[in-house]
Amino acid sequence: MRHRFHALCPYFAMFPESFAEKWIRRLSKPGETVLDPFCGRGTAPFQALLMGRRAVACDVNPVAYCVTRAKTNAPSIAAVRRRLTAFERKFEATAWDDVAGMLPTFFRHAYSPLTLKQLVYLRSQLRWRDSDVDCMIAALVLGALHGETRKSRSYLSNQMPRTISTKPDYSVRYWSDRGYKAPRRNAFELIRRLLAFRYESEPPQNRAAVYELDMRELPRRLRDFRAPIRCVITSPPYLDTTSFEEDQWLRLWFLGGEPNPTYRKVSRDDRHERPAAYWDMISDMWRVLGQVLCKRAHVVVRLGGKNLDPDQIARGLTASGMFSRRKVELIGDYEVSEIKRRQTDSFRPGSKGCRIEVDCHFRME
């Protein structure tokens, strides 16, 4: 049965656990370390733990860090229940009227009055960077913060995609035109129900090392990491495809960010948005891997882009490997898969988007 932590938080541009499982099984042994320097929702490091490996992961996106850390450093369900009960007992709805009332109009359309007050209360109380228990509660909220409410009672918001946060003005127009109202949800009850559902699967025994940082900072952070890293499974940002600050703005708000989409505020590295600079970013990835990987390491990269064909992707990855200052060899042929059911089709019908993904396996001497 699929581990229920895998779907803890729906995430845009994620690879499935079957992809991670295949390569982890093929390229590593139990006890060895798997690295993902662009961890997203943590599929590779979490799958590595399930398969008896060690795991290291990082991401500059606070949402990715929170979700990955929750999955790979899970506290006991009893500890989460106690903390959630303590929060609920201290919550007084009227004390949060002013805070909720100062938020932009979007929030009053997106959430029922009680739900919104519960969210701003939890947002102010959770110490998710300091506590594994609070991190798990925050991750559960992130997974339920928005979604297809008209199909499921597992979401807190008015009707929205479950993988991204649509823009505020667009959302309000969409709801108003269709007469959609925010559902009445008790956030504490919903989180408690989701907690029981997720923990039906036993969390892995081992814990991952998860860092909230730009992957270029990994060599410094891993300076004292003793275990050799011989396997990388990763998927860097695709060229001109998505921006996490824009697409995850509502989740970023819950974690302490602005109550609106931001641009280059959480991360100033916009090279994945500009074709002329894109391969510089990929070259930086290789520089980092050249410093942190042991000899005879394996690197598997899944990559796509709006205006890149498979040959361009494979050639670009291979050529930029020279910046590792080590011998990097493409093993076999690259694999191409078509993205048949794109997540963007549900909220941007007819958009061009990314249509293919390319998987490349490299050996680094």
Tab-separated table of C-alpha atoms in Angstrom:
chain	number	residue	atom	x	y	z
A	1	MET	CA	0.000	0.000	0.000
A	2	ARG	CA	1.215	3.491	-0.812
A	3	HIS	CA	2.586	5.252	2.262
A	4	ARG	CA	0.105	7.945	3.262
A	5	PHE	CA	2.790	10.504	4.030
A	6	HIS	CA	3.588	10.728	0.314
A	7	ALA	CA	0.419	12.766	-0.301
A	8	LEU	CA	0.761	14.881	2.846
A	9	CYS	CA	0.662	18.064	0.753
A	10	PRO	CA	-0.248	18.168	-2.971
A	11	TYR	CA	2.524	19.974	-4.800
A	12	PHE	CA	2.972	21.415	-8.264
A	13	ALA	CA	5.699	19.950	-10.528
A	14	MET	CA	6.368	16.885	-8.369
A	15	PHE	CA	7.748	13.543	-9.518
A	16	PRO	CA	6.025	10.341	-8.315
A	17	GLU	CA	7.510	8.070	-5.679
A	18	SER	CA	7.805	5.304	-8.297
A	19	PHE	CA	10.455	7.401	-10.079
A	20	ALA	CA	12.444	7.822	-6.857
A	21	GLU	CA	11.978	4.193	-5.854
A	22	LYS	CA	13.265	2.858	-9.179
A	23	TRP	CA	16.485	4.844	-9.120
A	24	ILE	CA	17.141	4.504	-5.389
A	25	ARG	CA	16.832	0.727	-5.684
A	26	ARG	CA	19.067	0.638	-8.765
A	27	LEU	CA	21.808	3.018	-7.618
A	28	SER	CA	22.127	2.663	-3.847
A	29	LYS	CA	22.281	0.078	-1.097
A	30	PRO	CA	20.593	0.088	2.321
A	31	GLY	CA	22.499	2.356	4.687
A	32	GLU	CA	23.861	4.583	1.901
A	33	THR	CA	22.894	8.240	1.551
A	34	VAL	CA	20.574	9.776	-1.049
A	35	LEU	CA	20.641	13.521	-1.745
A	36	ASP	CA	18.022	15.790	-3.329
A	37	PRO	CA	19.177	19.447	-3.566
A	38	PHE	CA	15.771	20.566	-4.953
A	39	CYS	CA	13.579	18.477	-2.682
A	40	GLY	CA	10.112	19.981	-3.323
A	41	ARG	CA	7.620	18.000	-1.288
A	42	GLY	CA	10.323	15.539	-0.232
A	43	THR	CA	9.482	12.485	-2.330
A	44	ALA	CA	13.082	11.334	-2.880
A	45	PRO	CA	14.379	11.711	0.700
A	46	PHE	CA	11.211	10.198	2.156
A	47	GLN	CA	11.297	7.226	-0.212
A	48	ALA	CA	14.977	6.764	0.622
A	49	LEU	CA	14.119	6.458	4.329
A	50	LEU	CA	11.375	3.941	3.555
A	51	MET	CA	13.957	1.848	1.697
A	52	GLY	CA	16.459	1.845	4.547
A	53	ARG	CA	18.736	4.559	3.176
A	54	ARG	CA	19.888	7.782	4.769
A	55	ALA	CA	18.712	11.038	3.241
A	56	VAL	CA	19.830	14.647	2.813
A	57	ALA	CA	17.601	17.314	1.271
A	58	CYS	CA	17.359	21.061	0.839
A	59	ASP	CA	15.130	23.647	-0.773
A	60	VAL	CA	14.973	27.439	-0.671
A	61	ASN	CA	11.157	27.322	-0.588
A	62	PRO	CA	9.828	27.379	3.024
A	63	VAL	CA	6.801	25.310	1.962
A	64	ALA	CA	9.059	22.594	0.559
A	65	TYR	CA	11.239	22.658	3.663
A	66	CYS	CA	8.255	22.395	6.020
A	67	VAL	CA	6.594	19.514	4.151
A	68	THR	CA	9.831	17.577	3.609
A	69	ARG	CA	10.919	17.955	7.212
A	70	ALA	CA	7.495	16.872	8.498
A	71	LYS	CA	7.562	13.705	6.401
A	72	THR	CA	11.166	12.764	7.119
A	73	ASN	CA	11.328	13.771	10.811
A	74	ALA	CA	7.838	12.776	11.905
A	75	PRO	CA	7.007	13.090	15.621
A	76	SER	CA	4.740	10.591	17.367
A	77	ILE	CA	1.045	10.916	16.656
A	78	ALA	CA	0.435	11.220	20.405
A	79	ALA	CA	2.693	14.279	20.642
A	80	VAL	CA	0.914	15.954	17.718
A	81	ARG	CA	-2.497	15.253	19.238
A	82	ARG	CA	-1.465	16.740	22.579
A	83	ARG	CA	-0.136	19.887	20.938
A	84	LEU	CA	-3.215	20.277	18.762
A	85	THR	CA	-5.505	19.876	21.776
A	86	ALA	CA	-3.522	22.508	23.677
A	87	PHE	CA	-3.897	24.934	20.767
A	88	GLU	CA	-7.623	24.286	20.511
A	89	ARG	CA	-8.229	24.848	24.227
A	90	LYS	CA	-6.475	28.221	24.146
A	91	PHE	CA	-8.222	29.429	21.001
A	92	GLU	CA	-10.777	32.224	21.482
A	93	ALA	CA	-12.438	33.230	18.221
A	94	THR	CA	-13.303	36.800	19.220
A	95	ALA	CA	-9.652	37.532	20.068
A	96	TRP	CA	-8.781	37.170	16.385
A	97	ASP	CA	-11.539	39.330	14.879
A	98	ASP	CA	-9.246	42.302	14.253
A	99	VAL	CA	-6.371	40.271	12.775
A	100	ALA	CA	-8.686	38.423	10.402
A	101	GLY	CA	-10.484	41.658	9.517
A	102	MET	CA	-7.271	43.384	8.419
A	103	LEU	CA	-6.501	40.771	5.768
A	104	PRO	CA	-7.266	41.474	2.083
A	105	THR	CA	-10.733	40.748	0.703
A	106	PHE	CA	-9.547	37.462	-0.789
A	107	PHE	CA	-9.363	35.814	2.635
A	108	ARG	CA	-12.979	36.590	3.518
A	109	HIS	CA	-14.090	34.963	0.265
A	110	ALA	CA	-11.708	32.041	0.625
A	111	TYR	CA	-12.573	30.988	4.187
A	112	SER	CA	-15.564	31.005	6.487
A	113	PRO	CA	-15.217	33.444	9.435
A	114	LEU	CA	-14.409	30.730	11.996
A	115	THR	CA	-11.948	28.949	9.720
A	116	LEU	CA	-10.090	32.174	8.980
A	117	LYS	CA	-9.746	33.052	12.667
A	118	GLN	CA	-8.434	29.558	13.396
A	119	LEU	CA	-5.889	29.890	10.598
A	120	VAL	CA	-4.546	33.270	11.710
A	121	TYR	CA	-4.358	31.940	15.277
A	122	LEU	CA	-2.387	28.834	14.249
A	123	ARG	CA	-0.212	30.944	11.970
A	124	SER	CA	0.775	33.095	14.939
A	125	GLN	CA	1.369	30.196	17.342
A	126	LEU	CA	3.130	27.473	15.353
A	127	ARG	CA	6.916	27.357	15.754
A	128	TRP	CA	7.349	25.112	12.775
A	129	ARG	CA	11.042	25.845	12.193
A	130	ASP	CA	11.921	24.945	15.800
A	131	SER	CA	9.635	22.017	16.620
A	132	ASP	CA	9.048	18.742	14.765
A	133	VAL	CA	5.555	18.583	16.277
A	134	ASP	CA	4.631	22.084	15.124
A	135	CYS	CA	6.198	21.370	11.744
A	136	MET	CA	3.886	18.380	11.272
A	137	ILE	CA	0.816	20.436	12.221
A	138	ALA	CA	1.885	23.184	9.811
A	139	ALA	CA	2.400	20.648	7.005
A	140	LEU	CA	-1.049	19.161	7.603
A	141	VAL	CA	-2.548	22.661	7.396
A	142	LEU	CA	-0.619	23.397	4.199
A	143	GLY	CA	-2.031	20.255	2.611
A	144	ALA	CA	-5.575	21.279	3.531
A	145	LEU	CA	-5.253	25.047	3.077
A	146	HIS	CA	-6.819	25.048	-0.389
A	147	GLY	CA	-8.289	22.465	-2.708
A	148	GLU	CA	-11.245	21.102	-4.613
A	149	THR	CA	-13.788	21.634	-1.854
A	150	ARG	CA	-16.730	20.775	-4.067
A	151	LYS	CA	-15.317	17.252	-4.445
A	152	SER	CA	-13.838	16.676	-0.988
A	153	ARG	CA	-14.292	17.735	2.631
A	154	SER	CA	-10.535	17.531	3.197
A	155	TYR	CA	-9.882	21.189	2.345
A	156	LEU	CA	-10.484	24.425	4.227
A	157	SER	CA	-10.954	26.892	1.381
A	158	ASN	CA	-13.460	27.895	-1.209
A	159	GLN	CA	-13.054	26.013	-4.495
A	160	MET	CA	-9.391	26.146	-5.609
A	161	PRO	CA	-6.770	23.856	-7.168
A	162	ARG	CA	-5.071	21.690	-4.552
A	163	THR	CA	-1.548	22.109	-5.948
A	164	ILE	CA	-1.280	25.877	-6.372
A	165	SER	CA	-2.823	29.070	-4.990
A	166	THR	CA	-4.668	30.987	-7.687
A	167	LYS	CA	-4.252	34.772	-7.782
A	168	PRO	CA	-6.410	36.758	-5.328
A	169	ASP	CA	-8.339	38.919	-7.817
A	170	TYR	CA	-8.926	36.011	-10.196
A	171	SER	CA	-10.127	33.817	-7.315
A	172	VAL	CA	-12.634	36.374	-6.016
A	173	ARG	CA	-14.057	36.910	-9.533
A	174	TYR	CA	-14.267	33.147	-10.101
A	175	TRP	CA	-16.152	32.556	-6.852
A	176	SER	CA	-18.433	35.573	-7.288
A	177	ASP	CA	-19.368	34.697	-10.885
A	178	ARG	CA	-20.360	31.169	-9.841
A	179	GLY	CA	-21.919	32.011	-6.510
A	180	TYR	CA	-19.422	29.857	-4.602
A	181	LYS	CA	-19.231	30.351	-0.854
A	182	ALA	CA	-16.477	29.298	1.518
A	183	PRO	CA	-17.350	26.055	3.317
A	184	ARG	CA	-17.847	26.014	7.063
A	185	ARG	CA	-14.881	24.059	8.386
A	186	ASN	CA	-13.445	23.601	11.848
A	187	ALA	CA	-9.697	23.576	11.212
A	188	PHE	CA	-8.889	21.676	14.402
A	189	GLU	CA	-11.336	18.888	13.595
A	190	LEU	CA	-10.081	18.608	10.030
A	191	ILE	CA	-6.398	18.534	11.040
A	192	ARG	CA	-7.153	15.876	13.650
A	193	ARG	CA	-8.900	13.744	11.021
A	194	LEU	CA	-6.070	14.166	8.512
A	195	LEU	CA	-3.531	13.319	11.208
A	196	ALA	CA	-5.240	9.996	11.934
A	197	PHE	CA	-5.442	9.222	8.220
A	198	ARG	CA	-1.774	9.969	7.488
A	199	TYR	CA	-0.496	8.032	10.494
A	200	GLU	CA	-2.302	4.888	9.353
A	201	SER	CA	1.075	4.340	7.676
A	202	GLU	CA	3.933	3.875	10.117
A	203	PRO	CA	6.555	6.651	9.856
A	204	PRO	CA	10.078	5.487	8.962
A	205	GLN	CA	12.509	4.898	11.815
A	206	ASN	CA	15.364	6.960	10.381
A	207	ARG	CA	15.396	10.738	10.059
A	208	ALA	CA	16.656	12.892	7.206
A	209	ALA	CA	18.901	15.949	7.320
A	210	VAL	CA	16.722	18.692	5.791
A	211	TYR	CA	17.925	22.254	5.195
A	212	GLU	CA	16.067	25.411	4.226
A	213	LEU	CA	18.626	26.963	1.928
A	214	ASP	CA	19.763	27.607	-1.623
A	215	MET	CA	21.516	24.492	-2.916
A	216	ARG	CA	24.652	26.583	-3.512
A	217	GLU	CA	25.095	26.685	0.266
A	218	LEU	CA	25.153	22.897	0.624
A	219	PRO	CA	28.950	22.411	0.586
A	220	ARG	CA	29.345	24.681	3.589
A	221	ARG	CA	26.461	23.047	5.458
A	222	LEU	CA	27.666	19.507	4.702
A	223	ARG	CA	31.278	20.182	5.632
A	224	ASP	CA	30.970	18.015	8.753
A	225	PHE	CA	28.587	15.449	7.268
A	226	ARG	CA	30.447	12.180	7.705
A	227	ALA	CA	28.518	9.720	5.552
A	228	PRO	CA	29.582	9.559	1.884
A	229	ILE	CA	26.900	10.663	-0.579
A	230	ARG	CA	26.869	8.405	-3.605
A	231	CYS	CA	23.386	8.916	-5.053
A	232	VAL	CA	21.443	12.007	-6.168
A	233	ILE	CA	17.813	11.900	-7.292
A	234	THR	CA	16.570	15.373	-8.164
A	235	SER	CA	14.458	17.583	-10.384
A	236	PRO	CA	15.659	21.215	-10.640
A	237	PRO	CA	13.229	24.030	-11.514
A	238	TYR	CA	12.084	23.720	-15.115
A	239	LEU	CA	12.796	26.534	-17.547
A	240	ASP	CA	10.053	29.188	-17.626
A	241	THR	CA	7.458	26.866	-16.108
A	242	THR	CA	6.578	27.908	-12.566
A	243	SER	CA	7.537	30.255	-9.742
A	244	PHE	CA	6.969	28.929	-6.244
A	245	GLU	CA	6.491	32.434	-4.801
A	246	GLU	CA	3.632	33.017	-7.202
A	247	ASP	CA	2.089	29.549	-7.202
A	248	GLN	CA	2.498	28.833	-3.471
A	249	TRP	CA	1.765	32.337	-2.160
A	250	LEU	CA	-1.108	31.279	0.120
A	251	ARG	CA	0.935	28.537	1.773
A	252	LEU	CA	3.831	30.956	2.113
A	253	TRP	CA	1.460	33.385	3.847
A	254	PHE	CA	0.486	30.731	6.385
A	255	LEU	CA	4.168	30.138	7.136
A	256	GLY	CA	4.653	33.826	7.925
A	257	GLY	CA	4.860	35.474	4.505
A	258	GLU	CA	2.944	38.268	2.811
A	259	PRO	CA	-0.861	38.022	2.301
A	260	ASN	CA	-0.393	38.274	-1.470
A	261	PRO	CA	1.854	36.862	-4.198
A	262	THR	CA	5.460	38.094	-4.086
A	263	TYR	CA	8.222	38.001	-6.660
A	264	ARG	CA	11.922	37.404	-5.922
A	265	LYS	CA	11.411	38.177	-2.261
A	266	VAL	CA	11.829	34.675	-0.800
A	267	SER	CA	14.438	33.807	-3.421
A	268	ARG	CA	16.184	36.317	-5.662
A	269	ASP	CA	17.498	33.611	-7.982
A	270	ASP	CA	15.300	33.974	-11.067
A	271	ARG	CA	17.569	32.171	-13.501
A	272	HIS	CA	15.019	29.405	-14.127
A	273	GLU	CA	12.790	32.122	-15.651
A	274	ARG	CA	15.367	33.366	-18.191
A	275	PRO	CA	16.654	31.120	-21.003
A	276	ALA	CA	19.982	32.980	-21.237
A	277	ALA	CA	20.760	32.269	-17.571
A	278	TYR	CA	19.124	28.877	-17.137
A	279	TRP	CA	22.156	26.724	-17.800
A	280	ASP	CA	24.184	28.864	-15.405
A	281	MET	CA	21.843	27.655	-12.672
A	282	ILE	CA	22.272	24.037	-13.766
A	283	SER	CA	26.043	24.554	-13.863
A	284	ASP	CA	25.886	25.700	-10.236
A	285	MET	CA	24.124	22.447	-9.412
A	286	TRP	CA	27.016	20.505	-10.908
A	287	ARG	CA	29.562	22.642	-9.022
A	288	VAL	CA	27.814	21.755	-5.771
A	289	LEU	CA	27.576	18.068	-6.602
A	290	GLY	CA	31.241	18.003	-7.539
A	291	GLN	CA	32.069	19.162	-4.018
A	292	VAL	CA	29.687	17.034	-1.922
A	293	LEU	CA	29.553	13.677	-3.726
A	294	CYS	CA	32.015	10.869	-3.134
A	295	LYS	CA	33.859	9.044	-5.929
A	296	ARG	CA	31.904	6.936	-8.409
A	297	ALA	CA	28.641	8.672	-7.524
A	298	HIS	CA	25.406	8.527	-9.503
A	299	VAL	CA	23.220	11.507	-10.404
A	300	VAL	CA	19.702	11.168	-11.827
A	301	VAL	CA	18.068	14.363	-13.083
A	302	ARG	CA	14.498	14.799	-14.292
A	303	LEU	CA	14.126	18.024	-16.271
A	304	GLY	CA	11.633	19.750	-18.538
A	305	GLY	CA	10.883	23.161	-19.962
A	306	LYS	CA	8.426	24.965	-22.190
A	307	ASN	CA	10.791	25.577	-25.077
A	308	LEU	CA	13.373	22.818	-24.662
A	309	ASP	CA	13.323	19.615	-26.680
A	310	PRO	CA	14.763	16.347	-25.280
A	311	ASP	CA	18.083	16.670	-27.137
A	312	GLN	CA	18.587	20.195	-25.824
A	313	ILE	CA	17.945	19.051	-22.277
A	314	ALA	CA	20.291	16.066	-22.485
A	315	ARG	CA	23.023	18.090	-24.200
A	316	GLY	CA	22.676	20.964	-21.749
A	317	LEU	CA	22.885	18.690	-18.708
A	318	THR	CA	25.867	16.812	-20.125
A	319	ALA	CA	27.774	19.928	-21.171
A	320	SER	CA	27.214	21.728	-17.876
A	321	GLY	CA	28.574	18.695	-16.035
A	322	MET	CA	32.061	19.999	-16.802
A	323	PHE	CA	31.563	22.611	-14.095
A	324	SER	CA	31.705	19.879	-11.470
A	325	ARG	CA	35.463	19.706	-12.239
A	326	ARG	CA	35.080	15.947	-12.317
A	327	LYS	CA	34.462	13.448	-15.065
A	328	VAL	CA	30.710	13.246	-15.679
A	329	GLU	CA	29.362	10.609	-18.072
A	330	LEU	CA	25.817	10.136	-19.350
A	331	ILE	CA	24.921	6.476	-18.870
A	332	GLY	CA	22.875	4.965	-21.695
A	333	ASP	CA	20.127	6.867	-23.470
A	334	TYR	CA	18.013	9.480	-21.815
A	335	GLU	CA	14.348	8.650	-21.203
A	336	VAL	CA	11.528	10.903	-22.394
A	337	SER	CA	8.018	10.888	-20.976
A	338	GLU	CA	5.022	12.954	-22.041
A	339	ILE	CA	3.094	14.845	-19.377
A	340	LYS	CA	-0.397	13.659	-20.310
A	341	ARG	CA	-2.440	15.123	-17.477
A	342	ARG	CA	-0.777	18.412	-16.665
A	343	GLN	CA	-1.781	20.032	-13.415
A	344	THR	CA	-2.008	23.404	-15.164
A	345	ASP	CA	-4.867	22.143	-17.361
A	346	SER	CA	-7.225	22.276	-14.381
A	347	PHE	CA	-6.794	26.010	-13.868
A	348	ARG	CA	-5.201	27.291	-17.084
A	349	PRO	CA	-7.000	25.374	-19.883
A	350	GLY	CA	-5.141	25.493	-23.178
A	351	SER	CA	-1.928	26.846	-21.698
A	352	LYS	CA	1.263	25.763	-23.400
A	353	GLY	CA	3.162	24.736	-20.303
A	354	CYS	CA	5.669	21.913	-20.144
A	355	ARG	CA	4.732	18.885	-22.252
A	356	ILE	CA	7.676	16.508	-21.807
A	357	GLU	CA	10.160	15.475	-19.156
A	358	VAL	CA	13.589	13.970	-19.675
A	359	ASP	CA	15.373	11.614	-17.284
A	360	CYS	CA	19.170	11.461	-17.460
A	361	HIS	CA	21.444	9.164	-15.460
A	362	PHE	CA	25.048	10.307	-14.969
A	363	ARG	CA	28.057	8.749	-13.306
A	364	MET	CA	30.520	11.090	-11.651
A	365	GLU	CA	34.063	9.850	-11.098
